[in-house]
Coordinates of C-alpha atoms in Angstrom, one line a residue:
M1 CA 183.6 54.8 54.0
T2 CA 182.5 54.4 50.4
G3 CA 184.8 55.2 47.5
P4 CA 184.1 57.5 44.7
S5 CA 181.1 56.7 42.4
P6 CA 182.0 54.8 39.2
E7 CA 182.3 57.0 36.1
G8 CA 183.6 56.7 32.6
I9 CA 182.6 55.1 29.3
L10 CA 181.7 51.5 28.6
L11 CA 182.0 49.9 25.2
V12 CA 179.3 47.2 25.0
D13 CA 178.9 44.5 22.4
K14 CA 175.1 44.3 22.4
P15 CA 173.7 40.8 21.6
A16 CA 170.6 40.3 19.6
G17 CA 167.2 40.1 21.3
V18 CA 167.9 42.7 24.0
T19 CA 167.1 46.4 23.9
S20 CA 169.5 49.3 24.4
H21 CA 167.6 50.0 27.6
D22 CA 168.2 46.4 28.8
V23 CA 171.9 47.1 28.4
V24 CA 171.6 50.3 30.5
D25 CA 169.8 48.3 33.2
T26 CA 172.6 45.8 33.3
G27 CA 175.1 48.6 33.5
R28 CA 173.3 50.1 36.5
R29 CA 173.3 46.7 38.3
V30 CA 177.0 46.0 37.5
Q31 CA 178.2 49.5 38.3
G32 CA 176.0 50.0 41.3
T33 CA 174.7 53.3 40.2
R34 CA 171.5 54.7 38.6
K35 CA 173.5 57.3 36.6
V36 CA 173.9 55.3 33.4
G37 CA 172.9 56.1 29.9
H38 CA 173.6 55.2 26.3
A39 CA 174.4 57.1 23.1
G40 CA 172.8 55.8 20.0
T41 CA 170.0 53.2 20.2
L42 CA 170.4 49.8 18.6
D43 CA 167.2 47.9 17.6
P44 CA 166.7 44.6 19.4
L45 CA 167.5 42.6 16.2
A46 CA 170.9 44.4 15.8
T47 CA 174.1 43.5 17.5
G48 CA 177.3 45.4 18.0
L49 CA 178.8 48.5 19.5
L50 CA 176.8 50.5 22.0
L51 CA 178.4 53.4 24.0
V52 CA 177.3 53.6 27.6
G53 CA 178.2 56.5 30.0
V54 CA 178.5 56.0 33.7
G55 CA 178.4 58.8 36.3
R56 CA 179.6 62.2 35.0
A57 CA 180.2 60.6 31.6
T58 CA 176.5 60.7 31.0
R59 CA 176.9 64.4 30.5
L60 CA 179.2 63.7 27.6
L61 CA 176.9 61.4 25.7
R62 CA 175.6 64.2 23.5
F63 CA 179.1 64.6 22.0
L64 CA 179.0 60.9 21.1
S65 CA 175.5 60.5 19.7
E66 CA 176.2 62.5 16.6
L67 CA 179.3 60.5 15.5
D68 CA 179.2 58.6 12.2
K69 CA 178.6 54.9 12.4
A70 CA 179.6 51.8 10.4
Y71 CA 177.5 48.6 10.0
E72 CA 177.6 45.3 8.3
G73 CA 174.4 43.4 7.6
T74 CA 172.4 41.0 5.6
A75 CA 169.1 41.6 3.8
R76 CA 166.6 39.3 2.2
L77 CA 165.2 40.0 -1.3
G78 CA 161.6 39.3 -2.3
E79 CA 159.9 40.2 0.9
E80 CA 159.2 43.5 2.7
T81 CA 157.9 43.6 6.3
D82 CA 155.9 46.2 8.3
T83 CA 159.0 46.8 10.5
L84 CA 161.4 46.6 7.5
D85 CA 163.3 43.9 9.4
A86 CA 163.0 40.2 10.3
D87 CA 161.0 41.0 13.4
G88 CA 158.0 42.1 11.4
E89 CA 155.2 40.6 9.4
V90 CA 155.5 40.3 5.6
T91 CA 153.5 43.0 3.9
R92 CA 154.6 42.6 0.3
R93 CA 156.3 39.9 -1.8
A94 CA 158.0 40.5 -5.2
P95 CA 160.1 38.4 -7.6
I96 CA 163.8 38.3 -7.2
E97 CA 164.6 37.0 -10.7
G98 CA 166.8 39.4 -12.6
V99 CA 168.3 40.9 -9.4
T100 CA 172.1 40.9 -10.0
P101 CA 175.1 42.2 -8.1
A102 CA 175.5 44.9 -10.7
R103 CA 171.9 46.2 -10.2
L104 CA 172.3 46.1 -6.4
E105 CA 175.5 48.1 -6.6
V106 CA 173.8 50.7 -8.8
A107 CA 170.9 51.0 -6.4
M108 CA 173.3 51.3 -3.4
R109 CA 175.4 54.1 -5.1
E110 CA 172.2 56.0 -5.8
R111 CA 171.6 56.2 -2.0
M112 CA 175.0 57.6 -1.1
G113 CA 175.7 61.2 -0.2
D114 CA 173.3 63.7 1.4
I115 CA 169.8 62.3 1.1
M116 CA 166.4 62.8 2.7
Q117 CA 165.0 59.9 4.6
A118 CA 161.7 59.4 6.4
P119 CA 161.9 57.4 9.6
P120 CA 160.1 54.0 9.5
A121 CA 156.7 53.5 11.1
F122 CA 158.2 51.2 13.7
S123 CA 160.7 53.6 15.3
A124 CA 161.1 55.7 18.4
V125 CA 160.7 59.0 16.6
K126 CA 157.8 61.2 17.9
V127 CA 155.4 63.1 15.7
G128 CA 152.9 65.4 17.4
G129 CA 153.8 63.9 20.7
R130 CA 153.1 60.3 19.5
T131 CA 155.8 57.7 19.3
L132 CA 155.7 56.1 15.8
H133 CA 156.1 52.5 16.9
R134 CA 153.3 52.8 19.5
A135 CA 150.9 54.3 17.0
A136 CA 151.9 51.6 14.5
R137 CA 151.2 48.8 16.9
R138 CA 147.7 50.3 17.4
G139 CA 147.1 50.2 13.7
R140 CA 147.5 53.9 13.3
H141 CA 149.7 55.2 10.5
V142 CA 151.6 58.3 11.4
Q143 CA 154.0 59.7 8.8
A144 CA 157.2 61.3 10.0
P145 CA 158.6 64.0 7.8
A146 CA 161.8 63.1 5.9
R147 CA 165.0 64.5 7.4
P148 CA 168.5 64.9 6.0
V149 CA 171.0 62.1 6.6
R150 CA 174.3 61.2 5.0
V151 CA 175.5 57.9 3.6
D152 CA 179.3 57.9 3.1
A153 CA 179.6 54.2 1.9
F154 CA 177.1 51.5 0.9
D155 CA 179.0 48.5 -0.4
L156 CA 177.8 45.1 -1.6
L157 CA 179.8 42.4 0.1
G158 CA 178.1 39.4 -1.6
L159 CA 174.8 38.0 -3.1
Q160 CA 173.8 34.4 -2.5
G161 CA 170.4 33.2 -3.4
G162 CA 168.0 35.8 -2.2
D163 CA 170.2 37.3 0.5
F164 CA 172.8 40.1 0.0
R165 CA 175.5 41.2 2.4
F166 CA 176.5 44.8 2.7
R167 CA 178.5 47.5 4.6
V168 CA 177.2 51.0 5.4
V169 CA 179.0 54.0 6.8
C170 CA 176.5 56.7 7.6
S171 CA 175.6 59.7 9.7
S172 CA 173.8 59.5 13.0
G173 CA 170.0 59.2 12.5
T174 CA 170.2 57.0 9.4
Y175 CA 167.9 54.0 9.3
V176 CA 169.7 51.1 7.6
R177 CA 166.5 49.1 7.3
V178 CA 165.0 52.0 5.2
L179 CA 168.1 52.0 3.0
V180 CA 167.6 48.2 2.5
A181 CA 163.9 48.5 1.7
D182 CA 164.6 51.3 -0.8
V183 CA 167.2 49.2 -2.5
G184 CA 164.7 46.3 -2.8
C185 CA 162.3 48.6 -4.5
A186 CA 164.9 50.1 -6.8
V187 CA 165.9 46.7 -8.2
G188 CA 162.3 45.8 -8.9
S189 CA 161.8 43.6 -6.0
A190 CA 161.4 44.0 -2.2
A191 CA 163.8 43.6 0.7
H192 CA 164.0 43.6 4.5
L193 CA 166.9 43.5 7.0
T194 CA 167.7 40.1 8.5
H195 CA 170.9 40.9 10.4
L196 CA 172.7 44.1 11.4
R197 CA 175.9 44.6 13.3
R198 CA 177.3 48.0 14.3
T199 CA 181.1 47.8 14.0
R200 CA 182.1 51.4 14.7
I201 CA 181.0 54.7 16.2
G202 CA 183.4 57.5 15.4
P203 CA 186.8 56.3 16.6
F204 CA 185.3 53.5 18.8
Q205 CA 185.6 50.0 17.4
V206 CA 183.4 47.0 18.3
D207 CA 186.7 45.0 18.8
E208 CA 187.2 47.1 22.0
A209 CA 183.8 46.2 23.4
R210 CA 182.7 43.7 26.0
A211 CA 179.5 41.7 26.5
P212 CA 176.9 43.3 28.8
E213 CA 177.5 40.7 31.6
D214 CA 181.3 41.3 31.5
L215 CA 181.5 45.1 31.6
G216 CA 184.0 45.5 34.4
S217 CA 185.3 49.0 35.2
P218 CA 184.5 51.8 32.8
L219 CA 187.2 53.4 30.7
P220 CA 188.4 56.7 32.1
L221 CA 186.1 59.7 31.7
E222 CA 188.6 61.2 29.2
E223 CA 188.1 58.4 26.8
A224 CA 184.6 59.7 26.2
V225 CA 186.0 62.7 24.4
R226 CA 188.9 61.0 22.5
H227 CA 187.3 62.1 19.2
L228 CA 187.4 65.8 20.2
P229 CA 190.3 68.2 19.7
A230 CA 192.2 68.5 23.0
L231 CA 193.5 71.7 24.7
A232 CA 195.8 71.7 27.7
L233 CA 195.1 74.5 30.2
S234 CA 197.3 76.2 32.7
A235 CA 196.4 75.8 36.4
D236 CA 194.7 79.2 36.4
E237 CA 192.8 78.5 33.2
A238 CA 191.7 75.1 34.6
V239 CA 190.2 76.8 37.7
A240 CA 188.4 79.3 35.5
A241 CA 187.1 76.6 33.2
S242 CA 185.8 74.5 36.2
H243 CA 183.6 77.5 37.1
G244 CA 182.4 77.9 33.5
R245 CA 184.2 81.2 32.8
P246 CA 185.0 82.4 29.3
L247 CA 188.6 81.8 28.1
G248 CA 190.7 83.1 25.3
P249 CA 189.9 81.6 21.9
A250 CA 191.9 78.5 21.0
G251 CA 191.4 78.8 17.3
I252 CA 189.9 75.4 17.1
E253 CA 186.8 74.7 14.9
G254 CA 183.9 73.0 16.7
P255 CA 183.8 71.9 20.3
Y256 CA 187.0 70.9 22.0
A257 CA 187.9 69.2 25.3
T258 CA 190.0 71.1 27.9
F259 CA 192.3 69.4 30.4
D260 CA 194.0 70.5 33.6
P261 CA 197.8 70.2 34.1
A262 CA 197.2 66.7 35.5
G263 CA 195.4 65.6 32.4
R264 CA 191.9 65.5 33.9
L265 CA 189.0 66.6 31.7
V266 CA 187.5 69.9 33.0
A267 CA 185.0 71.0 30.4
V268 CA 184.1 71.2 26.7
Y269 CA 184.5 74.6 25.1
R270 CA 183.7 76.3 21.8
D271 CA 185.2 79.4 20.3
E272 CA 182.8 82.2 19.7
H273 CA 184.4 85.2 18.1
A274 CA 186.9 86.8 20.6
K275 CA 186.4 84.3 23.4
A276 CA 185.8 80.7 24.2
V277 CA 182.7 79.7 26.0
P278 CA 181.8 76.5 27.8
V279 CA 179.5 74.0 26.2
M280 CA 179.6 71.6 29.1
V281 CA 181.4 71.9 32.5
L282 CA 182.0 68.8 34.6
A283 CA 181.0 69.3 38.2
P284 CA 183.5 68.0 40.8
Q285 CA 183.0 64.3 41.4
G286 CA 180.8 63.6 44.4

């Protein structure tokens, strides 16, 4: 007899040079299941934290993908590339004389808060059914509309020669390489990303992560909702929740995780006026 299918959350420290999909493929091979997905793509150049769901945890990934993220990186002044990072071809050169830490800090502060940002040409965003990076590789320029993002912190960590180091805390959907290119223009030069490491996603830290080839067993399913408010249910409420029935309102803002008396995750609910309704119900493990 075979045991239960693996499930839970994997915290992966993605190395440079591999795609997020490569990590998922490794997870499928190591975990012995096709039911593996990730929350929040990292470009091949980038390293750091990638959240991977296994089994029923793949249904929880949507509650992880919108979490804020923290990065540390390095950018090179004087050159802009078509991809806005070191993987691309140089499209513009500009002088770096006169670029000082003070000017960089001013440019960074100007990009904090709620801003509108257009996705770069080399990205997985689709416009009119066409993926931007595929169109760009065919020499077709497709402009994606700007969308709202939020930058909570954009700090200069150091400037040495033509390279500057920085830290960013931002909302999901923010392109750090666009921020870098905009800073280069703002200081009268150009810039592209040369190194980027994601250090945090919501409450999940890269220090908790493992290399893709050393994934081991997933963290418990309940870890995937550690960032959500938690509500303990009675036995009768847990049965009702497992069937997706409305419950009494909990008085909690936003989605919250509900647990049975044994501490097992049952469903994610949201209050709507005089009742609580399910956002996602976990089917029994097969």
